[in-house]
Coordinates of N, CA and C in Angstrom, one line a residue:
M1 N 103.7 136.4 97.4 CA 102.7 136.0 98.4 C 103.0 136.7 99.7
A2 N 101.9 137.3 100.3 CA 102.1 138.0 101.6 C 102.4 137.0 102.7
R3 N 103.3 137.3 103.6 CA 103.6 136.4 104.7 C 102.6 136.6 105.8
R4 N 102.4 135.4 106.5 CA 101.6 135.5 107.7 C 102.5 135.6 108.9
T5 N 102.0 135.7 110.1 CA 102.8 135.9 111.2 C 103.5 134.6 111.7
Q6 N 104.6 134.8 112.5 CA 105.3 133.6 113.0 C 104.4 132.8 113.9
G7 N 104.7 131.5 113.9 CA 104.0 130.6 114.8 C 103.2 129.5 114.1
R8 N 102.3 128.9 114.9 CA 101.5 127.8 114.3 C 100.2 128.2 113.8
S9 N 99.8 129.5 113.8 CA 98.5 130.0 113.4 C 98.4 129.9 111.8
A10 N 99.5 129.7 111.1 CA 99.4 129.7 109.6 C 98.8 128.4 109.1
G11 N 98.4 127.5 109.9 CA 97.8 126.2 109.5 C 98.9 125.2 108.9
L12 N 100.1 125.4 109.3 CA 101.2 124.6 108.8 C 101.2 123.2 109.5
T13 N 101.5 122.2 108.8 CA 101.8 120.9 109.3 C 103.1 120.4 108.7
R14 N 103.7 119.4 109.3 CA 104.9 118.8 108.7 C 104.7 118.3 107.3
D15 N 103.5 117.7 107.1 CA 103.2 117.1 105.8 C 103.0 118.2 104.7
R16 N 102.4 119.3 105.1 CA 102.1 120.4 104.2 C 103.5 121.1 103.8
I17 N 104.3 121.2 104.8 CA 105.6 121.8 104.5 C 106.4 120.9 103.6
A18 N 106.4 119.6 103.9 CA 107.2 118.7 103.0 C 106.7 118.7 101.6
A19 N 105.4 118.7 101.4 CA 104.8 118.7 100.1 C 105.1 120.0 99.3
A20 N 105.1 121.1 100.0 CA 105.5 122.4 99.4 C 107.0 122.4 99.0
A21 N 107.8 121.8 99.9 CA 109.2 121.7 99.6 C 109.5 120.8 98.4
V22 N 108.8 119.7 98.3 CA 109.0 118.8 97.1 C 108.6 119.6 95.8
A23 N 107.5 120.3 95.9 CA 107.1 121.0 94.7 C 108.1 122.1 94.3
L24 N 108.7 122.7 95.3 CA 109.6 123.8 95.0 C 110.9 123.2 94.4
V25 N 111.4 122.1 95.0 CA 112.6 121.4 94.4 C 112.3 120.9 93.0
D26 N 111.1 120.3 92.8 CA 110.7 119.9 91.4 C 110.8 121.1 90.5
R27 N 110.3 122.2 90.9 CA 110.2 123.4 89.9 C 111.6 124.0 89.7
D28 N 112.4 124.2 90.8 CA 113.5 125.1 90.7 C 114.9 124.4 91.0
G29 N 114.8 123.1 91.4 CA 116.1 122.4 91.7 C 116.6 122.6 93.1
L30 N 117.5 121.7 93.5 CA 118.0 121.7 94.8 C 118.9 122.9 95.1
E31 N 119.6 123.4 94.0 CA 120.6 124.5 94.1 C 119.9 125.7 94.6
R32 N 118.7 126.0 94.2 CA 118.0 127.2 94.6 C 117.1 127.0 95.8
F33 N 117.0 125.8 96.3 CA 116.1 125.6 97.4 C 116.7 126.1 98.7
G34 N 115.8 126.8 99.5 CA 116.2 127.3 100.8 C 115.0 127.5 101.7
V35 N 115.2 127.7 103.0 CA 114.0 127.8 103.9 C 113.3 129.1 103.6
R36 N 114.0 130.2 103.3 CA 113.4 131.5 103.0 C 112.5 131.4 101.8
R37 N 113.0 130.8 100.7 CA 112.2 130.6 99.5 C 111.0 129.7 99.8
L38 N 111.1 128.7 100.6 CA 110.0 127.9 101.0 C 109.0 128.7 101.8
A39 N 109.5 129.5 102.7 CA 108.6 130.3 103.5 C 107.8 131.3 102.6
D40 N 108.4 131.8 101.6 CA 107.7 132.7 100.7 C 106.6 132.0 99.9
E41 N 106.9 130.7 99.5 CA 105.9 130.0 98.8 C 104.7 129.7 99.7
L42 N 105.0 129.4 101.0 CA 103.9 129.1 101.9 C 103.2 130.4 102.5
G43 N 103.9 131.5 102.3 CA 103.3 132.8 102.8 C 103.5 132.9 104.4
V44 N 104.6 132.4 104.9 CA 104.8 132.4 106.3 C 106.2 132.9 106.6
D45 N 106.4 133.3 107.9 CA 107.7 133.6 108.4 C 108.6 132.3 108.4
P46 N 109.9 132.4 108.1 CA 110.7 131.2 108.2 C 110.7 130.5 109.5
M47 N 110.5 131.2 110.6 CA 110.5 130.6 111.9 C 109.3 129.7 112.1
S48 N 108.2 129.9 111.3 CA 107.1 129.1 111.4 C 107.4 127.7 110.9
I49 N 108.2 127.6 109.9 CA 108.7 126.3 109.4 C 109.5 125.6 110.5
Y50 N 110.4 126.3 111.2 CA 111.3 125.7 112.2 C 110.5 125.2 113.4
N51 N 109.2 125.7 113.6 CA 108.4 125.1 114.6 C 108.0 123.7 114.4
H52 N 108.1 123.3 113.1 CA 107.7 121.9 112.7 C 108.8 121.0 112.3
I53 N 109.8 121.6 111.6 CA 111.0 120.9 111.1 C 112.2 121.6 111.5
K54 N 113.1 121.0 112.3 CA 114.2 121.7 112.9 C 115.4 121.8 112.0
G55 N 115.5 122.8 111.1 CA 116.7 123.1 110.3 C 116.6 122.5 108.9
K56 N 117.5 123.0 108.1 CA 117.5 122.7 106.7 C 117.8 121.2 106.4
A57 N 118.7 120.6 107.2 CA 119.0 119.2 107.1 C 117.8 118.3 107.3
A58 N 117.0 118.7 108.4 CA 115.8 117.9 108.6 C 114.8 118.2 107.5
L59 N 114.8 119.3 106.9 CA 113.9 119.6 105.8 C 114.2 118.8 104.6
L60 N 115.5 118.6 104.3 CA 115.9 117.8 103.2 C 115.5 116.3 103.5
D61 N 115.6 115.9 104.7 CA 115.1 114.5 105.0 C 113.6 114.4 104.9
A62 N 112.9 115.5 105.2 CA 111.4 115.4 105.0 C 111.0 115.4 103.6
I63 N 111.8 116.0 102.7 CA 111.6 115.9 101.2 C 111.8 114.5 100.8
S64 N 112.9 113.9 101.2 CA 113.1 112.5 100.8 C 112.0 111.6 101.3
E65 N 111.6 111.8 102.6 CA 110.6 110.9 103.1 C 109.2 111.1 102.4
A66 N 108.9 112.3 102.0 CA 107.7 112.5 101.2 C 107.7 111.8 99.9
V67 N 108.8 111.8 99.2 CA 109.0 111.2 97.9 C 108.9 109.7 98.1
L68 N 109.6 109.1 99.1 CA 109.6 107.7 99.4 C 108.2 107.2 99.8
T69 N 107.4 108.0 100.5 CA 106.1 107.7 100.8 C 105.2 107.5 99.5
E70 N 105.4 108.4 98.6 CA 104.8 108.3 97.3 C 105.2 107.1 96.6
M71 N 106.5 106.7 96.7 CA 107.0 105.5 96.0 C 106.4 104.2 96.6
S72 N 106.2 104.2 97.9 CA 106.0 102.9 98.6 C 104.6 102.4 98.5
T73 N 103.6 103.1 98.0 CA 102.3 102.7 97.9 C 102.1 101.4 97.0
G74 N 101.6 100.4 97.5 CA 101.3 99.2 96.7 C 102.5 98.4 96.3
I75 N 103.6 98.4 97.0 CA 104.7 97.7 96.6 C 104.6 96.2 96.8
A76 N 104.0 95.7 97.9 CA 104.1 94.3 98.2 C 102.8 93.8 98.7
A77 N 102.5 92.5 98.4 CA 101.4 91.7 99.0 C 102.0 90.6 99.8
E78 N 101.3 90.1 100.8 CA 101.8 89.1 101.7 C 102.3 87.8 100.9
S79 N 101.7 87.5 99.8 CA 102.1 86.3 99.0 C 103.3 86.5 98.1
D80 N 103.8 87.7 98.0 CA 104.9 88.0 97.0 C 106.2 87.4 97.4
T81 N 106.9 86.9 96.5 CA 108.3 86.4 96.7 C 109.2 87.6 96.9
W82 N 110.4 87.4 97.4 CA 111.4 88.5 97.5 C 111.7 89.1 96.2
E83 N 111.8 88.3 95.1 CA 112.2 88.8 93.8 C 111.0 89.7 93.3
E84 N 109.8 89.3 93.5 CA 108.7 90.1 93.1 C 108.7 91.5 93.8
I85 N 108.9 91.4 95.1 CA 109.0 92.7 95.9 C 110.1 93.5 95.4
A86 N 111.3 92.9 95.2 CA 112.5 93.7 94.8 C 112.2 94.4 93.4
R87 N 111.6 93.6 92.5 CA 111.3 94.1 91.2 C 110.3 95.2 91.2
R88 N 109.2 95.0 92.0 CA 108.2 96.1 92.1 C 108.8 97.3 92.8
T89 N 109.6 97.1 93.8 CA 110.2 98.2 94.5 C 111.0 99.0 93.5
A90 N 111.8 98.3 92.7 CA 112.7 99.0 91.7 C 111.9 99.8 90.7
H91 N 110.8 99.3 90.2 CA 110.0 100.0 89.2 C 109.3 101.2 89.8
H92 N 108.8 101.0 91.0 CA 108.2 102.2 91.7 C 109.2 103.3 92.0
Y93 N 110.4 102.9 92.4 CA 111.4 103.8 92.7 C 111.8 104.6 91.4
R94 N 112.0 103.9 90.3 CA 112.3 104.5 89.0 C 111.2 105.5 88.6
R95 N 110.0 105.1 88.6 CA 108.9 106.0 88.2 C 108.8 107.2 89.1
T96 N 109.0 107.0 90.4 CA 108.9 108.2 91.3 C 110.1 109.1 91.1
A97 N 111.3 108.5 90.9 CA 112.5 109.3 90.6 C 112.3 110.2 89.3
C98 N 111.7 109.6 88.3 CA 111.4 110.3 87.0 C 110.4 111.4 87.2
R99 N 109.5 111.3 88.2 CA 108.6 112.4 88.5 C 109.3 113.5 89.3
H100 N 110.3 113.1 90.1 CA 111.0 114.1 90.9 C 112.5 114.0 90.7
P101 N 113.0 114.3 89.5 CA 114.5 114.0 89.2 C 115.4 114.9 90.1
H102 N 115.0 116.1 90.5 CA 115.9 116.9 91.3 C 116.0 116.3 92.8
V103 N 115.2 115.4 93.2 CA 115.2 114.8 94.5 C 116.2 113.6 94.5
V104 N 116.5 113.0 93.4 CA 117.3 111.8 93.3 C 118.6 112.0 94.1
P105 N 119.4 113.1 93.9 CA 120.6 113.3 94.7 C 120.4 113.1 96.2
L106 N 119.3 113.6 96.7 CA 119.0 113.4 98.2 C 118.8 112.0 98.5
L107 N 118.1 111.2 97.7 CA 117.9 109.8 97.9 C 119.2 109.0 97.9
A108 N 120.1 109.5 97.0 CA 121.3 108.7 96.7 C 122.4 109.0 97.8
T109 N 122.4 110.2 98.3 CA 123.5 110.7 99.1 C 123.2 110.9 100.6
R110 N 122.0 110.9 101.0 CA 121.6 111.1 102.4 C 121.1 109.7 103.0
P111 N 121.5 109.4 104.3 CA 120.9 108.2 104.9 C 119.4 108.3 104.9
Q112 N 118.8 107.2 104.5 CA 117.3 107.1 104.4 C 116.9 106.2 105.6
N113 N 116.6 106.9 106.7 CA 116.3 106.2 108.0 C 114.8 106.5 108.4
S114 N 114.0 107.1 107.5 CA 112.6 107.4 107.9 C 111.8 106.1 108.1
P115 N 110.7 106.1 108.8 CA 109.9 104.9 108.9 C 109.5 104.3 107.6
V116 N 109.1 105.1 106.6 CA 108.7 104.6 105.3 C 109.8 103.9 104.6
A117 N 111.1 104.4 104.7 CA 112.2 103.7 104.1 C 112.5 102.4 104.8
L118 N 112.5 102.4 106.1 CA 112.8 101.2 106.9 C 111.7 100.2 106.7
A119 N 110.4 100.6 106.5 CA 109.4 99.6 106.3 C 109.5 98.9 105.0
A120 N 110.0 99.7 103.9 CA 110.2 99.1 102.6 C 111.3 98.0 102.7
L121 N 112.4 98.4 103.4 CA 113.5 97.4 103.6 C 113.0 96.2 104.4
E122 N 112.2 96.4 105.4 CA 111.7 95.3 106.2 C 110.9 94.3 105.4
Q123 N 110.0 94.9 104.5 CA 109.3 94.0 103.6 C 110.2 93.1 102.7
L124 N 111.2 93.7 102.2 CA 112.1 93.0 101.3 C 112.9 91.9 102.1
V125 N 113.5 92.3 103.2 CA 114.4 91.3 103.9 C 113.5 90.2 104.6
S126 N 112.3 90.6 105.0 CA 111.5 89.5 105.6 C 111.1 88.5 104.6
A127 N 110.7 89.0 103.3 CA 110.4 88.0 102.3 C 111.6 87.2 101.9
M128 N 112.8 87.8 101.9 CA 114.0 87.0 101.6 C 114.2 85.9 102.7
R129 N 114.0 86.2 103.9 CA 114.2 85.2 105.0 C 113.2 84.1 104.8
T130 N 111.9 84.5 104.6 CA 110.8 83.5 104.3 C 111.2 82.6 103.2
G131 N 111.8 83.2 102.1 CA 112.2 82.4 101.0 C 113.5 81.6 101.2
G132 N 114.0 81.6 102.4 CA 115.2 80.7 102.6 C 116.5 81.3 102.2
V133 N 116.6 82.6 101.9 CA 117.8 83.2 101.6 C 118.7 83.3 102.8
P134 N 120.0 82.9 102.7 CA 120.9 83.0 103.9 C 121.0 84.4 104.4
D135 N 121.2 84.6 105.7 CA 121.2 85.9 106.3 C 122.4 86.7 105.8
D136 N 123.5 86.1 105.5 CA 124.7 86.9 105.0 C 124.4 87.5 103.6
V137 N 123.5 86.9 102.8 CA 123.1 87.4 101.5 C 122.0 88.5 101.8
I138 N 121.1 88.2 102.7 CA 120.1 89.2 103.0 C 120.7 90.5 103.5
A139 N 121.7 90.4 104.3 CA 122.3 91.7 104.8 C 122.9 92.5 103.8
D140 N 123.4 91.9 102.7 CA 124.0 92.7 101.6 C 123.0 93.2 100.5
A141 N 121.8 92.6 100.5 CA 120.9 92.8 99.4 C 120.3 94.2 99.3
P142 N 120.0 94.9 100.4 CA 119.5 96.3 100.3 C 120.5 97.2 99.6
L143 N 121.8 97.1 100.1 CA 122.8 97.9 99.5 C 123.0 97.6 98.0
M144 N 122.9 96.4 97.6 CA 123.1 96.0 96.2 C 121.9 96.6 95.4
L145 N 120.7 96.5 95.9 CA 119.5 96.9 95.2 C 119.5 98.4 95.0
F146 N 119.7 99.1 96.1 CA 119.6 100.6 96.1 C 120.9 101.2 95.6
G147 N 122.0 100.6 95.7 CA 123.2 101.0 95.1 C 123.0 101.0 93.5
F148 N 122.5 100.0 93.0 CA 122.2 99.9 91.6 C 121.2 101.0 91.2
L149 N 120.1 101.1 91.9 CA 119.0 102.0 91.6 C 119.5 103.5 91.6
N150 N 120.2 103.8 92.7 CA 120.7 105.2 92.8 C 121.7 105.5 91.7
G151 N 122.6 104.6 91.5 CA 123.7 104.9 90.5 C 123.0 105.0 89.1
Y152 N 122.1 104.1 88.8 CA 121.5 104.2 87.5 C 120.7 105.5 87.3
L153 N 119.9 105.8 88.3 CA 119.1 107.0 88.2 C 119.9 108.3 88.2
L154 N 121.0 108.3 88.9 CA 121.8 109.5 88.8 C 122.4 109.7 87.4
A155 N 122.8 108.5 86.8 CA 123.3 108.6 85.4 C 122.2 109.0 84.4
L156 N 121.0 108.5 84.7 CA 119.9 108.8 83.7 C 119.4 110.2 83.9
L157 N 119.3 110.7 85.1 CA 118.6 111.9 85.4 C 119.5 113.1 85.8
G158 N 120.8 112.8 85.7 CA 121.7 113.8 86.2 C 122.0 115.0 85.3
G159 N 121.5 114.9 84.0 CA 121.8 116.0 83.1 C 120.8 117.1 83.2
E160 N 120.7 117.9 82.2 CA 119.8 119.1 82.2 C 118.4 118.6 82.1
P161 N 117.5 119.1 82.9 CA 116.1 118.7 82.9 C 115.5 118.8 81.5
G162 N 114.9 117.7 81.1 CA 114.2 117.7 79.8 C 115.1 117.2 78.7
S163 N 116.4 117.1 78.9 CA 117.3 116.7 77.9 C 117.3 115.1 77.7
P164 N 117.3 114.6 76.5 CA 117.1 113.2 76.4 C 118.4 112.4 76.8
A165 N 118.2 111.2 77.4 CA 119.3 110.4 77.8 C 119.9 109.8 76.6
T166 N 121.2 109.9 76.4 CA 121.8 109.4 75.2 C 123.1 108.7 75.5
V167 N 123.6 107.8 74.7 CA 124.9 107.2 74.8 C 125.8 108.0 73.9
P168 N 127.0 108.3 74.3 CA 127.9 109.1 73.5 C 128.4 108.3 72.2
A169 N 128.8 109.1 71.2 CA 129.4 108.5 70.0 C 130.8 108.1 70.3
F170 N 131.2 106.9 70.0 CA 132.6 106.4 70.3 C 133.4 106.4 69.0
D171 N 134.6 107.0 69.0 CA 135.5 107.0 67.8 C 136.0 105.6 67.7
P172 N 135.7 104.9 66.6 CA 136.1 103.5 66.4 C 137.6 103.3 66.4
E173 N 138.3 104.4 66.0 CA 139.8 104.3 66.0 C 140.4 104.3 67.4
V174 N 139.7 104.9 68.3 CA 140.2 105.0 69.7 C 139.6 104.0 70.6
Y175 N 138.3 103.8 70.4 CA 137.5 102.9 71.3 C 136.8 101.9 70.4
P176 N 137.5 100.9 69.8 CA 136.9 100.0 68.9 C 135.8 99.1 69.5
T177 N 136.1 98.6 70.7 CA 135.1 97.7 71.3 C 133.9 98.5 71.7
M178 N 134.0 99.6 72.3 CA 132.8 100.4 72.7 C 132.0 100.8 71.4
A179 N 132.7 101.2 70.3 CA 132.0 101.5 69.1 C 131.2 100.3 68.6
T180 N 131.8 99.1 68.7 CA 131.1 97.9 68.3 C 129.8 97.6 69.1
L181 N 129.9 97.9 70.4 CA 128.8 97.7 71.3 C 127.8 98.8 71.3
A182 N 128.1 99.9 70.8 CA 127.2 101.1 70.8 C 125.8 100.8 70.3
P183 N 125.6 100.0 69.2 CA 124.3 99.8 68.7 C 123.4 99.0 69.7
R184 N 124.0 98.3 70.6 CA 123.3 97.6 71.6 C 122.9 98.5 72.8
M185 N 123.3 99.7 72.8 CA 123.0 100.7 73.9 C 122.0 101.8 73.5
T186 N 121.4 101.6 72.4 CA 120.5 102.7 71.9 C 119.2 102.8 72.7
D187 N 118.9 101.9 73.5 CA 117.7 102.0 74.4 C 118.0 102.5 75.8
F188 N 119.2 103.3 75.9 CA 119.6 103.8 77.2 C 118.4 104.6 77.8
G189 N 118.1 104.3 79.0 CA 117.0 105.0 79.7 C 115.7 104.4 79.6
S190 N 115.5 103.4 78.8 CA 114.2 102.8 78.5 C 113.9 101.8 79.7
V191 N 112.6 101.5 79.7 CA 112.2 100.5 80.7 C 112.8 99.1 80.4
Q192 N 112.9 98.8 79.1 CA 113.5 97.6 78.6 C 114.9 97.4 79.1
E193 N 115.7 98.5 79.0 CA 117.1 98.5 79.5 C 117.1 98.3 81.0
F194 N 116.3 99.1 81.7 CA 116.2 99.0 83.1 C 115.9 97.6 83.6
D195 N 115.0 96.9 82.9 CA 114.7 95.5 83.3 C 115.8 94.6 83.0
R196 N 116.6 94.8 82.0 CA 117.8 93.9 81.7 C 118.8 94.1 82.8
L197 N 119.1 95.3 83.2 CA 120.1 95.5 84.2 C 119.6 95.1 85.6
L198 N 118.3 95.3 85.8 CA 117.7 94.8 87.1 C 117.8 93.2 87.1
D199 N 117.5 92.6 86.0 CA 117.7 91.1 86.0 C 119.1 90.7 86.3
M200 N 120.1 91.4 85.8 CA 121.5 91.0 86.1 C 121.8 91.2 87.6
M201 N 121.3 92.2 88.2 CA 121.6 92.5 89.6 C 120.8 91.4 90.5
L202 N 119.6 91.1 90.2 CA 118.8 90.1 90.9 C 119.4 88.7 90.7
A203 N 119.9 88.5 89.5 CA 120.5 87.2 89.3 C 121.8 87.0 90.2
G204 N 122.5 88.1 90.4 CA 123.7 88.0 91.3 C 123.3 87.7 92.7
I205 N 122.2 88.3 93.2 CA 121.7 87.9 94.5 C 121.3 86.5 94.6
R206 N 120.5 86.1 93.6 CA 120.0 84.7 93.5 C 121.1 83.7 93.5
H207 N 122.2 84.0 92.7 CA 123.3 83.1 92.6 C 124.0 82.9 94.0
R208 N 124.2 84.0 94.7 CA 124.8 84.0 96.0 C 123.9 83.2 97.0
A209 N 122.6 83.3 96.8 CA 121.7 82.6 97.7 C 121.6 81.1 97.4
T210 N 121.7 80.7 96.2 CA 121.4 79.3 95.8 C 122.5 78.6 95.1
G211 N 123.5 79.4 94.6 CA 124.5 78.8 93.8 C 124.1 78.5 92.4
I212 N 122.9 79.0 92.0 CA 122.4 78.7 90.6 C 122.4 80.0 89.8

């Protein structure tokens, strides 16, 4: 693609740059991502991008924000309980991550301080306070939820793109207990497994909040 001249005349916006960056990462992965390659995709001089987003670190944050914006649509209604919000957030996050597996390391390793990320957290913690959950439990809940989500999704999506998620075969002579449990792990990566693990995590929060 032929490049246009430096400056704002190329019709660039922050949102357009972020969308193109997400598409480039989806296609080629984070390892090959760079400002020059993005500029080539957009047909602009790299400095045109810097007029809108100041540096590669800010560009990576813009990618995360764009994906989280996609994830956040329709998460909560005013009448939802905190568990309904947490569960819906988790499923939206999982589906979005599966659409953008190369972006998951950014979500898991970079601080998510964008307005869309903070708004999602505010919905959750406000519903928890409305539901009578103690503040010391509320303060820990976002880290518990997203620690679980990011760890699970990194394990699920961290392999080669397109390769099926599988549980390794365990030698019963060396790992007898794991070999016995292996038949119960055959749905690794499924929605059913995700729901079971999510139930365990939410039950832990509920137990701390109520003792039940």
